[in-house]
PDB file of C-alpha atoms in Angstrom:
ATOM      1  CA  UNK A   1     -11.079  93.795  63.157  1.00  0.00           C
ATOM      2  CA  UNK A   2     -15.160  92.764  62.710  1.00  0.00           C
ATOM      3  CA  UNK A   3     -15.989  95.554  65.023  1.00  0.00           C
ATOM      4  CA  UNK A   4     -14.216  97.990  63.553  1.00  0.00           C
ATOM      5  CA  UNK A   5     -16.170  96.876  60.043  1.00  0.00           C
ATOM      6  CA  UNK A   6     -19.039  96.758  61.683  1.00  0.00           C
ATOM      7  CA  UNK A   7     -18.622  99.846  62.895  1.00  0.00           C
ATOM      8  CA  UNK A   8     -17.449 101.538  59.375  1.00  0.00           C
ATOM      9  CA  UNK A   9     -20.424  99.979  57.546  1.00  0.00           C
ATOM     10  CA  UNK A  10     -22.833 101.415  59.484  1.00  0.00           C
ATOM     11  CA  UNK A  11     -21.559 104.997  59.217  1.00  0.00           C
ATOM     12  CA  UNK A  12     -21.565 104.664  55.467  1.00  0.00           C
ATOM     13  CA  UNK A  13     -25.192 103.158  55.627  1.00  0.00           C
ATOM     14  CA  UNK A  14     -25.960 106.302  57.585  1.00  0.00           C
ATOM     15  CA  UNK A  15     -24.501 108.404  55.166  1.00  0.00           C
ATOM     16  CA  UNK A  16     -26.843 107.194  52.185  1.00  0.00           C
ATOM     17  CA  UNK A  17     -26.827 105.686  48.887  1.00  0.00           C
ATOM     18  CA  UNK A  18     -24.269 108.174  47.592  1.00  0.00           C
ATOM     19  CA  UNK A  19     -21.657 107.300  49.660  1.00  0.00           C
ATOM     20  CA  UNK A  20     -22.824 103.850  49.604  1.00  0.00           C
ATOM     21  CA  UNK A  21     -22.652 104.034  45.690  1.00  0.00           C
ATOM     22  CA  UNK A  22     -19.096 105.246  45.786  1.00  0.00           C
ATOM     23  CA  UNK A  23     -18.043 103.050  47.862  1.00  0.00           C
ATOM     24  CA  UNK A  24     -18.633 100.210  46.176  1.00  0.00           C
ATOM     25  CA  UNK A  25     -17.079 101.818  43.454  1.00  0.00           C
ATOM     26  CA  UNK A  26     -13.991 102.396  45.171  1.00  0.00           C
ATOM     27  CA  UNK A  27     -13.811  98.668  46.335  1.00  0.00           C
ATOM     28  CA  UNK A  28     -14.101  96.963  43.027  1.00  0.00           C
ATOM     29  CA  UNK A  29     -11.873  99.131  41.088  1.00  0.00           C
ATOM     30  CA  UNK A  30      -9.246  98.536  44.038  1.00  0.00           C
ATOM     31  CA  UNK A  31     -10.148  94.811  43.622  1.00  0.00           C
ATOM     32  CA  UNK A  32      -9.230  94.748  39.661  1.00  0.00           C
ATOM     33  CA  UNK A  33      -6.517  96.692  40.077  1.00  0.00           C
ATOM     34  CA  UNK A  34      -4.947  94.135  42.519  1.00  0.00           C
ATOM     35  CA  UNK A  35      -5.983  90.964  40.882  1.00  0.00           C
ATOM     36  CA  UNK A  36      -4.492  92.851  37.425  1.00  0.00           C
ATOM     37  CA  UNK A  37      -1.491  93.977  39.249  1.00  0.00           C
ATOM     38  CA  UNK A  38      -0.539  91.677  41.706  1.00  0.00           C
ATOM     39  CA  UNK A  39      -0.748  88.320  39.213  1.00  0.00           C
ATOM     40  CA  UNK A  40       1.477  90.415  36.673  1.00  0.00           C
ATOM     41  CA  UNK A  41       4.297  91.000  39.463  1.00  0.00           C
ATOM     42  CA  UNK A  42       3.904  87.150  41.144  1.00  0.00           C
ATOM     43  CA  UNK A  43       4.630  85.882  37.428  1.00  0.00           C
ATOM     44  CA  UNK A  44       7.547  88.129  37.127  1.00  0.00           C
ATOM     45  CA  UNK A  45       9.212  87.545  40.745  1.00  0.00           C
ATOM     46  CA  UNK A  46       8.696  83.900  40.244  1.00  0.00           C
ATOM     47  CA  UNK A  47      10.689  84.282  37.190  1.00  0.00           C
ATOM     48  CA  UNK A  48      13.365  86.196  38.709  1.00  0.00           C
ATOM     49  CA  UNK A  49      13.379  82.934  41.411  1.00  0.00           C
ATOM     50  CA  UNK A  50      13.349  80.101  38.564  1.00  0.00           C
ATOM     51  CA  UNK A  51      16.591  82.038  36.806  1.00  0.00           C
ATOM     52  CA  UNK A  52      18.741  82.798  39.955  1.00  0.00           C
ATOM     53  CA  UNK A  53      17.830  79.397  40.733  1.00  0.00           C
ATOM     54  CA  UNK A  54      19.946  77.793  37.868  1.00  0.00           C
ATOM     55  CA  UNK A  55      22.609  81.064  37.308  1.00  0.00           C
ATOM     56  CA  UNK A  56      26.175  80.033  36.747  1.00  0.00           C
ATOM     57  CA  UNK A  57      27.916  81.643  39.510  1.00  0.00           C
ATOM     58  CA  UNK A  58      30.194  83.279  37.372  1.00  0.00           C
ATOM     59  CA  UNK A  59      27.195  84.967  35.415  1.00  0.00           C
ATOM     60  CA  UNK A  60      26.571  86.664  39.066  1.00  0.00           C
ATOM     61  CA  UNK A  61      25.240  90.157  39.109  1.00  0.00           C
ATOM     62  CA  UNK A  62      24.111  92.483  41.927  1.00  0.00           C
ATOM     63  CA  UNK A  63      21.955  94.164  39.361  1.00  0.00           C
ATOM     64  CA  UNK A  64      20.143  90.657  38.214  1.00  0.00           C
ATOM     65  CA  UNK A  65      16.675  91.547  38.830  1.00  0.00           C
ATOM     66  CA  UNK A  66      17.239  94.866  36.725  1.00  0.00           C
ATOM     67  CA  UNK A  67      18.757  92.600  33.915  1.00  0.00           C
ATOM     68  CA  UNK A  68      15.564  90.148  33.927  1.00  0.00           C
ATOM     69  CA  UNK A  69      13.118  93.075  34.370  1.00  0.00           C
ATOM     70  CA  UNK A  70      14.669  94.358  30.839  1.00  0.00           C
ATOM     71  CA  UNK A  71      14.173  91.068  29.447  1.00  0.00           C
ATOM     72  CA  UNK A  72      10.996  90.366  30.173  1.00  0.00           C
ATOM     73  CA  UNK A  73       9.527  93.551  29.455  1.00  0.00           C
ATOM     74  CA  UNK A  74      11.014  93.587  25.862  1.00  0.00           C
ATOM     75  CA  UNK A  75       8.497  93.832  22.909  1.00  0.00           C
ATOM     76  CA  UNK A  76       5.890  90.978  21.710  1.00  0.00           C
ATOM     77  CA  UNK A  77       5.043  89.549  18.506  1.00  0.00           C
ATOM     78  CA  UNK A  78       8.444  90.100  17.151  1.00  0.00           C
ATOM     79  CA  UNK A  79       9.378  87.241  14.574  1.00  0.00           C
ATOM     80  CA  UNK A  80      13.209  85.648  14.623  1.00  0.00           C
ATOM     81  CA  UNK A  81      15.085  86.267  17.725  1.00  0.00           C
ATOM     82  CA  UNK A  82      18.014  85.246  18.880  1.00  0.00           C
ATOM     83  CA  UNK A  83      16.374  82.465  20.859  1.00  0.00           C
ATOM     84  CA  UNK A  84      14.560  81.414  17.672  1.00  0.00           C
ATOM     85  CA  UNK A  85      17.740  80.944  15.946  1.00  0.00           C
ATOM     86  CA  UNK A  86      19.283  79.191  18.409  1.00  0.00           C
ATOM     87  CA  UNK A  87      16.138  76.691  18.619  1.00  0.00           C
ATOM     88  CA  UNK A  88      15.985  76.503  15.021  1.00  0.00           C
ATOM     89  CA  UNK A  89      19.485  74.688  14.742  1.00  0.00           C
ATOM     90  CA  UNK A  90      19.788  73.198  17.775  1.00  0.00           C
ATOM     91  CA  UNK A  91      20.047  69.254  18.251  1.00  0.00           C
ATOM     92  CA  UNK A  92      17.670  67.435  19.192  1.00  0.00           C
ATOM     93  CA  UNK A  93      18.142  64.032  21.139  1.00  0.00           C
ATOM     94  CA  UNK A  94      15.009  61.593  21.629  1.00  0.00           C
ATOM     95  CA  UNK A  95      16.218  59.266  23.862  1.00  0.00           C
ATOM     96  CA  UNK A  96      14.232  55.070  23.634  1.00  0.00           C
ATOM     97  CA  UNK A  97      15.162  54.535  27.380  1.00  0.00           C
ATOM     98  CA  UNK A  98      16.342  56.178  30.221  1.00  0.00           C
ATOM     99  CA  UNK A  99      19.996  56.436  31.435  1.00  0.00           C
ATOM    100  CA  UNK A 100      22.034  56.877  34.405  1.00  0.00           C
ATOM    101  CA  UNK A 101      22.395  60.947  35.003  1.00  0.00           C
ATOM    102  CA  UNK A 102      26.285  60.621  33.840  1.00  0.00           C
ATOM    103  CA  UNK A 103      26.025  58.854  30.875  1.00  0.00           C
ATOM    104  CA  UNK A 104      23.025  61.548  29.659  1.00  0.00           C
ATOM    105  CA  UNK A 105      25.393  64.816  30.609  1.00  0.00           C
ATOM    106  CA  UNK A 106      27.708  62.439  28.603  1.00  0.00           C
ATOM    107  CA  UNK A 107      25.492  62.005  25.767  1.00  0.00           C
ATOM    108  CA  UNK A 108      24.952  65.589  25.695  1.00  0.00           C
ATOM    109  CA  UNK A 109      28.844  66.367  25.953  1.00  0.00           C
ATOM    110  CA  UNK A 110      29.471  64.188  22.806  1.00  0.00           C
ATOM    111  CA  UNK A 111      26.789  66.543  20.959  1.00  0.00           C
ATOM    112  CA  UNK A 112      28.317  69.666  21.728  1.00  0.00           C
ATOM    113  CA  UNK A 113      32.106  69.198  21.317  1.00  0.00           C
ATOM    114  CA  UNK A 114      30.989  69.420  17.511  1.00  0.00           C
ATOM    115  CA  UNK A 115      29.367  72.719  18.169  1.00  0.00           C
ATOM    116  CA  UNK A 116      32.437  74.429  20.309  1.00  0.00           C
ATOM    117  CA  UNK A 117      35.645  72.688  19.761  1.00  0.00           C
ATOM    118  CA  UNK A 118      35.896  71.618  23.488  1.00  0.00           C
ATOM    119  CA  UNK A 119      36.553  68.073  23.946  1.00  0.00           C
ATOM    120  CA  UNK A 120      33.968  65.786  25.444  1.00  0.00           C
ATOM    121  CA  UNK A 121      35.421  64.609  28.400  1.00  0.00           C
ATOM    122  CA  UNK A 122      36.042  68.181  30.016  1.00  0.00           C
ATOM    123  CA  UNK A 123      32.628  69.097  28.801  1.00  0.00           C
ATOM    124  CA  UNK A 124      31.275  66.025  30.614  1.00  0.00           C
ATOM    125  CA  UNK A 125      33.490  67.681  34.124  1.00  0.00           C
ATOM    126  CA  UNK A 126      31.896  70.630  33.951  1.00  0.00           C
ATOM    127  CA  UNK A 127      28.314  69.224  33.554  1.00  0.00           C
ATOM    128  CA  UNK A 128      28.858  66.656  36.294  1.00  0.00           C
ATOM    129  CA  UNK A 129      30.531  69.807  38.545  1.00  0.00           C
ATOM    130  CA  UNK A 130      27.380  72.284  37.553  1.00  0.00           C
ATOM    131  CA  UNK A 131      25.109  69.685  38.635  1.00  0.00           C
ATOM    132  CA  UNK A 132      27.279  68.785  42.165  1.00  0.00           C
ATOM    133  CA  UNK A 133      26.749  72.761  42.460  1.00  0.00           C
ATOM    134  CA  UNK A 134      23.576  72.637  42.847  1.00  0.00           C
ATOM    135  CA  UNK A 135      20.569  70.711  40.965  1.00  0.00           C
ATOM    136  CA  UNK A 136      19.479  72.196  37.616  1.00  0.00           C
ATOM    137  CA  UNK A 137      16.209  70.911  37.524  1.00  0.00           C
ATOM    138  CA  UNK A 138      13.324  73.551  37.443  1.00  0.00           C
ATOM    139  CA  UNK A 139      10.594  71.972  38.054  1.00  0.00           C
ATOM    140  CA  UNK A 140       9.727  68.327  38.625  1.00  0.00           C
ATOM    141  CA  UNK A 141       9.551  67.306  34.279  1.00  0.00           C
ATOM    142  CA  UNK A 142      12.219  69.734  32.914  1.00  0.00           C
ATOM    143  CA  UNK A 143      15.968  70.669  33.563  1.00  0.00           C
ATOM    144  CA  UNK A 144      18.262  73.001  32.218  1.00  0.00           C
ATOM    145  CA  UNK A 145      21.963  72.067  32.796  1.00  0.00           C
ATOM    146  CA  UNK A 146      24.396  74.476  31.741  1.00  0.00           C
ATOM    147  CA  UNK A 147      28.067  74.742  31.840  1.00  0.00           C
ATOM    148  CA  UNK A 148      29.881  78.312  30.816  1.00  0.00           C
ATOM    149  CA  UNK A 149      33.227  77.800  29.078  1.00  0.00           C
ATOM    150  CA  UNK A 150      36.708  80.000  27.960  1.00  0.00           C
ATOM    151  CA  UNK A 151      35.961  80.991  25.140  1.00  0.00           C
ATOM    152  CA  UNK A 152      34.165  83.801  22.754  1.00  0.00           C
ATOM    153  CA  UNK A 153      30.822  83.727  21.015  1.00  0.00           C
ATOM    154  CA  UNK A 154      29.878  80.772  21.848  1.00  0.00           C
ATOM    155  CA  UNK A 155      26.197  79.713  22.341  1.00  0.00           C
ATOM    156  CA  UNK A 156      24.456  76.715  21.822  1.00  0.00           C
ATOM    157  CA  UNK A 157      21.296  74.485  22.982  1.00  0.00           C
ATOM    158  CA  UNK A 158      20.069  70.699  23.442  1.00  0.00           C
ATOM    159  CA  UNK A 159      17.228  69.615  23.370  1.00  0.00           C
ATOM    160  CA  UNK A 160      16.699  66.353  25.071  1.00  0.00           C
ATOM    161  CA  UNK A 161      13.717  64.466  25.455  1.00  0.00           C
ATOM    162  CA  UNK A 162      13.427  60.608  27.463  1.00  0.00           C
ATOM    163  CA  UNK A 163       9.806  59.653  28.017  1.00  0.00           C
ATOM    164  CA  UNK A 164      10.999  56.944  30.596  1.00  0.00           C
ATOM    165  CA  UNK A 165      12.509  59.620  32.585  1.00  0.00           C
ATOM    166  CA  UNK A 166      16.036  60.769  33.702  1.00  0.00           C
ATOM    167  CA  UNK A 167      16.662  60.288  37.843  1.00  0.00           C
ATOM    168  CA  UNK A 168      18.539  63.863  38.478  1.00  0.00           C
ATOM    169  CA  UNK A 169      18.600  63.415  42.409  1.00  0.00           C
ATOM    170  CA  UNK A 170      16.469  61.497  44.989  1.00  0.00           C
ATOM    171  CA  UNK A 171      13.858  64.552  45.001  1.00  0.00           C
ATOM    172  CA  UNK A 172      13.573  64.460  40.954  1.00  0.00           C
ATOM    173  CA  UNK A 173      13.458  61.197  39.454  1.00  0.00           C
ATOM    174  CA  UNK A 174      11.512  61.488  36.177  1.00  0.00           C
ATOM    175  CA  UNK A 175      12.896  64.619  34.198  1.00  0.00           C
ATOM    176  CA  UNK A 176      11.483  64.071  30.527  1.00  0.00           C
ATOM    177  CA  UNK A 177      12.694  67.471  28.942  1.00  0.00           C
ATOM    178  CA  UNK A 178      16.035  68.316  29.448  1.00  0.00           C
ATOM    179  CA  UNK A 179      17.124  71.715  27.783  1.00  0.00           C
ATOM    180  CA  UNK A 180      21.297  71.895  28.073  1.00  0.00           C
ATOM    181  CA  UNK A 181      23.182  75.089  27.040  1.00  0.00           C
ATOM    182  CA  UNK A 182      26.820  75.757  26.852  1.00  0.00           C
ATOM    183  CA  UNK A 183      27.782  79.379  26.188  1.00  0.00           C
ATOM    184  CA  UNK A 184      31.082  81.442  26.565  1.00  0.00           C
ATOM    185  CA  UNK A 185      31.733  84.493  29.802  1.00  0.00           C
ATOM    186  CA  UNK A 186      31.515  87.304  27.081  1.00  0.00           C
ATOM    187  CA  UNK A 187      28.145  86.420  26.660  1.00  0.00           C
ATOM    188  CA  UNK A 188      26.607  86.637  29.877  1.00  0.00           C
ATOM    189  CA  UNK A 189      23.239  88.646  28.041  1.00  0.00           C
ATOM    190  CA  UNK A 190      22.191  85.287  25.744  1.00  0.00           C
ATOM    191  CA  UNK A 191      22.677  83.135  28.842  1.00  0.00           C
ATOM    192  CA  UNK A 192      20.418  85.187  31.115  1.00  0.00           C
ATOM    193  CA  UNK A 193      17.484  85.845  27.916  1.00  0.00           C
ATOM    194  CA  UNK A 194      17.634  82.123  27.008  1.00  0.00           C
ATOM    195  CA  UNK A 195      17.129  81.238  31.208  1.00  0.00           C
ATOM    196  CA  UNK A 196      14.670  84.058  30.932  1.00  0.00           C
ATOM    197  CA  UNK A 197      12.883  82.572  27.462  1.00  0.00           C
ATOM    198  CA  UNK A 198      12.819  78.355  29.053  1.00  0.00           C
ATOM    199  CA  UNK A 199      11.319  79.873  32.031  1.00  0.00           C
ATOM    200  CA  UNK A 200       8.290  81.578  30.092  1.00  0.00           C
ATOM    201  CA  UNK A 201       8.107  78.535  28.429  1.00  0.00           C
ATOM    202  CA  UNK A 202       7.906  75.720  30.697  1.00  0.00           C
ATOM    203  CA  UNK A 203       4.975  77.648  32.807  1.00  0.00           C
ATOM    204  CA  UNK A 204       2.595  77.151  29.890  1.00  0.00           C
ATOM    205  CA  UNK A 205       0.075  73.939  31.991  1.00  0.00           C
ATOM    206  CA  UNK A 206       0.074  71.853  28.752  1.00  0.00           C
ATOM    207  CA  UNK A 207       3.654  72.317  28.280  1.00  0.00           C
ATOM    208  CA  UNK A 208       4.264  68.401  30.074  1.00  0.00           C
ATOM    209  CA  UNK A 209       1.600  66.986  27.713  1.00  0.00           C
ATOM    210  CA  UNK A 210       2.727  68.637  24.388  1.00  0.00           C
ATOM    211  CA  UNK A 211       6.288  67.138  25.251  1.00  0.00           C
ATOM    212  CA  UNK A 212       5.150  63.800  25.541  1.00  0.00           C
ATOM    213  CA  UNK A 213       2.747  63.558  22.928  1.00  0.00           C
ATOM    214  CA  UNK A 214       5.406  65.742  20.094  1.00  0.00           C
ATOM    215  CA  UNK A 215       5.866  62.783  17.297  1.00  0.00           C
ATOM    216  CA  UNK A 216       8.849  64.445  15.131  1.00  0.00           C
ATOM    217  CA  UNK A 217      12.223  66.507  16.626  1.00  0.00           C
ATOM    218  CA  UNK A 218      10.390  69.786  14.946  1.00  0.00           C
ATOM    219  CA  UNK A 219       7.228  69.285  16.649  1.00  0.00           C
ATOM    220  CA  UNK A 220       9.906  69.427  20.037  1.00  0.00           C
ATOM    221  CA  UNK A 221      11.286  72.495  18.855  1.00  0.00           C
ATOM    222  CA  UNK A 222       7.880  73.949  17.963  1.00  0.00           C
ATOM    223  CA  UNK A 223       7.119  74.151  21.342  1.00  0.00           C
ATOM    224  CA  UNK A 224       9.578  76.351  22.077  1.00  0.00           C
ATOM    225  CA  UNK A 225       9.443  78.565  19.115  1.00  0.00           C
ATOM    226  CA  UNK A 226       5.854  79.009  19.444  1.00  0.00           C
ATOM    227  CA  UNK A 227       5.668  79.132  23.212  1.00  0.00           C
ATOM    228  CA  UNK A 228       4.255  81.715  25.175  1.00  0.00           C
ATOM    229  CA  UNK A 229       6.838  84.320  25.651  1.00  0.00           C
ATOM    230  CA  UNK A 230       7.992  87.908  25.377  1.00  0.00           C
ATOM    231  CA  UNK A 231      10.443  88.533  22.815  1.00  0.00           C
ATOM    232  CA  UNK A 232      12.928  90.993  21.900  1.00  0.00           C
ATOM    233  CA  UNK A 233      12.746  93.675  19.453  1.00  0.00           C
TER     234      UNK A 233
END
């Protein structure tokens, strides 16, 4: 309490500038080591929140955190990664108006049956289920719906952009950026380091602008692929 501070700052007054000195010492490398620390580990559990926010539930893990701790930690500055290459050749959809929720994840189904050999209309059921499931909208400008199918080495990405805005629920009615993946059980890895890689992304403050203001489908991608993020080695 202030007494008790009172109390300890006199002692160490009495005990001269030494201990004075080293005190102060103490306090400000305790400061920078908590302000260093502490941001470092709020930016990595808010991660860990954003992905088991949108996980699949049958992508569940008990050992999750261990998984995204892996990710995140991987090596820098490393050129080409899987997430590149899936940016690189994904579609990209720039919608002139907005559109009922449906007929988007319908849009988006249309894309991908291409991609995956699924047909549309069950990709369209699983999209509508995912987002009855639960909402897949991160925060209030970008969501990431995603559907896991049965099959094998399958993984691809959408990029969607509607400048009017996409109503995903009463609480989120102007989405701009939606980012929707597909991907197979057998590879549960690519789902979690893409969630991982969005996530990274999307925290970048001039992300919302640079998504409005991106003239040309590469400049949309080039967002991603030059985003702030760690990447694997």
């Amino acid at each position: 309490n202030i007494l008790s501070l009172f109390l300890f700052s006199c002692l160490i007054c009495h005990m001269g500038w030494d201990a004075i000195r080293i005190s102060t010492g103490l306090i400000v490398i305790s400061l920078l080591v908590y302000f260093l620390f502490s941001r470092k580990n709020k930016q990595k559990y808010a991660l860990f929140h954003i992905v088991e926010k949108l996980r699949n539930k049958v992508l569940t893990s008990d050992k999750l955190e261990d998984e995204l701790s892996k990710i995140v930690q991987e090596r820098d500055n490393i050129r080409g990664d899987e997430f590149d290459k899936l940016i690189e050749k994904a579609p990209v959809i720039d919608l002139d108006r907005s559109y009922k929720l449906n007929r988007l994840l319908q849009i988006i189904s249309e894309k991908l049956h291409g991609h995956v050999n699924c047909d549309p209309e069950n990709l369209l059921s699983m999209f509508i289920k995912r987002e009855q499931e639960g909402s897949t909208v991160l925060i209030p400008m970008v969501a990431v719906p995603h559907i896991v199918i049965e099959s094998k080495g399958v993984f691809e990405i959408v990029l969607v952009r509607c400048k009017s805005g996409i109503k995903f629920s009463k609480k989120h009615k102007n989405v701009k950026a939606i980012i929707a993946l597909i991907g197979s059980k057998d590879d549960r890895t690519m789902h979690l380091k893409t969630l991982t890689a969005i996530a990274q992304i999307i925290q970048d403050k001039e992300f919302d602008d640079k998504w409005i203001k991106a003239e040309t489908p590469k400049n949309l991608k080039d967002i991603f692929l030059l985003g702030d993020r760690r990447r694997e080695g």
